[in-house]
Amino acid sequence: MFKIGDFSKICRVPVSALRYYADIGLLEPAQIDSFTGYRYYSLNQLPRLNRIIALKDLGLTLEEIGRLLNEDVSPEELRGMFRLQQTKIQQQVEEEQARLARVAARLKQIELEGKMPQQEVVLKTLEAQHVLSVRQVIAKPQHVATLLEESFDVLMPAGVQITGAPFVIFHDEEFKPADLDVEAVFPVTPNVQSHLEMAGGRQLKAHELAGVPLAACVVHVGGFDKIHESYSGLANWIEANGYRFAGPSREVYLSPPEGDNPAITEIQWPVEKI
Amino acid sequence: MFKIGDFSKICRVPVSALRYYADIGLLEPAQIDSFTGYRYYSLNQLPRLNRIIALKDLGLTLEEIGRLLNEDVSPEELRGMFRLQQTKIQQQVEEEQARLARVAARLKQIELEGKMPQQEVVLKTLEAQHVLSVRQVIAKPQHVATLLEESFDVLMPAGVQITGAPFVIFHDEEFKPADLDVEAVFPVTPNVQSHLEMAGGRQLKAHELAGVPLAACVVHVGGFDKIHESYSGLANWIEANGYRFAGPSREVYLSPPEGDNPAITEIQWPVEKI
DNA sequence: CCTTGACTCTCAAGCCGCTTGAGACTGCAT
DNA sequence: ATGCAGTCTCAAGCGGCTTGAGAGTCAAGG
């Protein structure tokens, strides 16, 4: 029989951990002095403790270990448990490696530019949503504003409630300075089902816009004359972090310029890991 | 100005997290209604929030992020911070990959044997310690007991306090069934400095026994006639988990057989990752 | 036999980044 | 006026311990 400190030295597990295992019933001392409360451990508890440590090293929680040790589990259940554990750890590893890539990219950027980036790129998932939208080829990028205004002119009289910031989707595969294939989109509640007629035979169509599992996003603060800076920052980030473009980009018009406040626009670009 | 729920939808950060960031002063709402306590956020807080998210994705703690955002940090400090972060994550990844290997090995073993192993292998570091030891070539493995007894016969009369379980080190490179080069070792306090004479001109020498950074260990319960099973289990584990032998093995005699209780012996084998 | 000093006990709080829940209030649409 | 969804504050919980306070115990040395 060993006092907790000696047993701790033998098994190289901290005294506090041994006490904790005793508290949660994972490894009860062989004997407890009922007067002093001193815990006494026996060497034939070593195998159990070693199992605990080994299973802990496999990433199981103490609760799972307790179940494994106390109830007896069928080999099938065992296999299932460890398979699950395997995929869990696999995911963890991938996540950490992605994180590592991000840190490396950030480091490179700091070396190059000597400072942190102005605007941060963040990854998000874009949920599917119910929208009204109109798609059209416009001659110049500035005409986006016109298209939005014309749409508003139809939406307002119809009394449609817009439930989120309007945005446009750029459907062109590559960047085009003219004749852009754009879609103006207005989030609405799912009960809006009708189409609205616009001038020139165009239609604002109600439909479910599919979600995007992963999009790299950046918030652009300021006028549209400088929005290409945000685009190039975003593109750099995407390349440096090992992603590739995976669909048409969006510009979300969170707020128009108003008085002293600059316009705030979010660029969202669907991506996927290389 | 947006209420917390709307802002949450825009930035895709849970309401509870936004409140938490406000609590710890990481992202204060643009305005707080002093009567109702409602938090109101403005869109030009988005850049700051995005920086928070991006830095969090790099694995920084919220406290570090707070320092980064509030104080301005020199580029050198920045670089240092991210380099540190990089090595941290690197270690994490390696650890997880080792864990993955262990789980895979365990799975293979379950497939083969249909159950969990009897004795678990655990990795430990063995600390350097002050010892008395005698090294000798013995004809048969059984003579280890004789050597230990002879040593005790010298130690006892000298009044030496043994501060841990005695063990032997097997110095042979490969396994030998005869003429083994063994060292019997007795942990003592550092103030024991003298040598003790034994029969046959042998000496128990006081010295500092070097530690071992990593050793695979298994506890063998029972007689020495079956100890080779534990050895082979240990060897299997070492191979299956991607380690290699890295020094002479030890057998620690934790407790001799006594009455009903079987002998308890720990096998420790220094290893290193392949 | 008494004193030291090392050890042990219990209980509570802390870590991190939130999440969950209770109980009370507010804001907006019918 | 009445719902009902949203918001508030405060407290506790998660995992696997660690740390600390305050009190009691053990073994060796004088």
Coordinates of C-alpha atoms (C1' of nucleotides) in Angstrom, one line a residue, chain A residues 5 19 37 39, chain C residues 7-10:
Chain A
G5 CA 2.4 10.8 -3.2
R19 CA -7.6 12.6 -6.4
G37 CA -9.3 10.2 5.0
R39 CA -6.0 7.4 0.3
Chain C
dC7 C1' 2.7 15.3 3.3
dT8 C1' -2.4 14.8 3.2
dC9 C1' -7.1 16.1 3.6
dT10 C1' -11.5 18.9 1.9

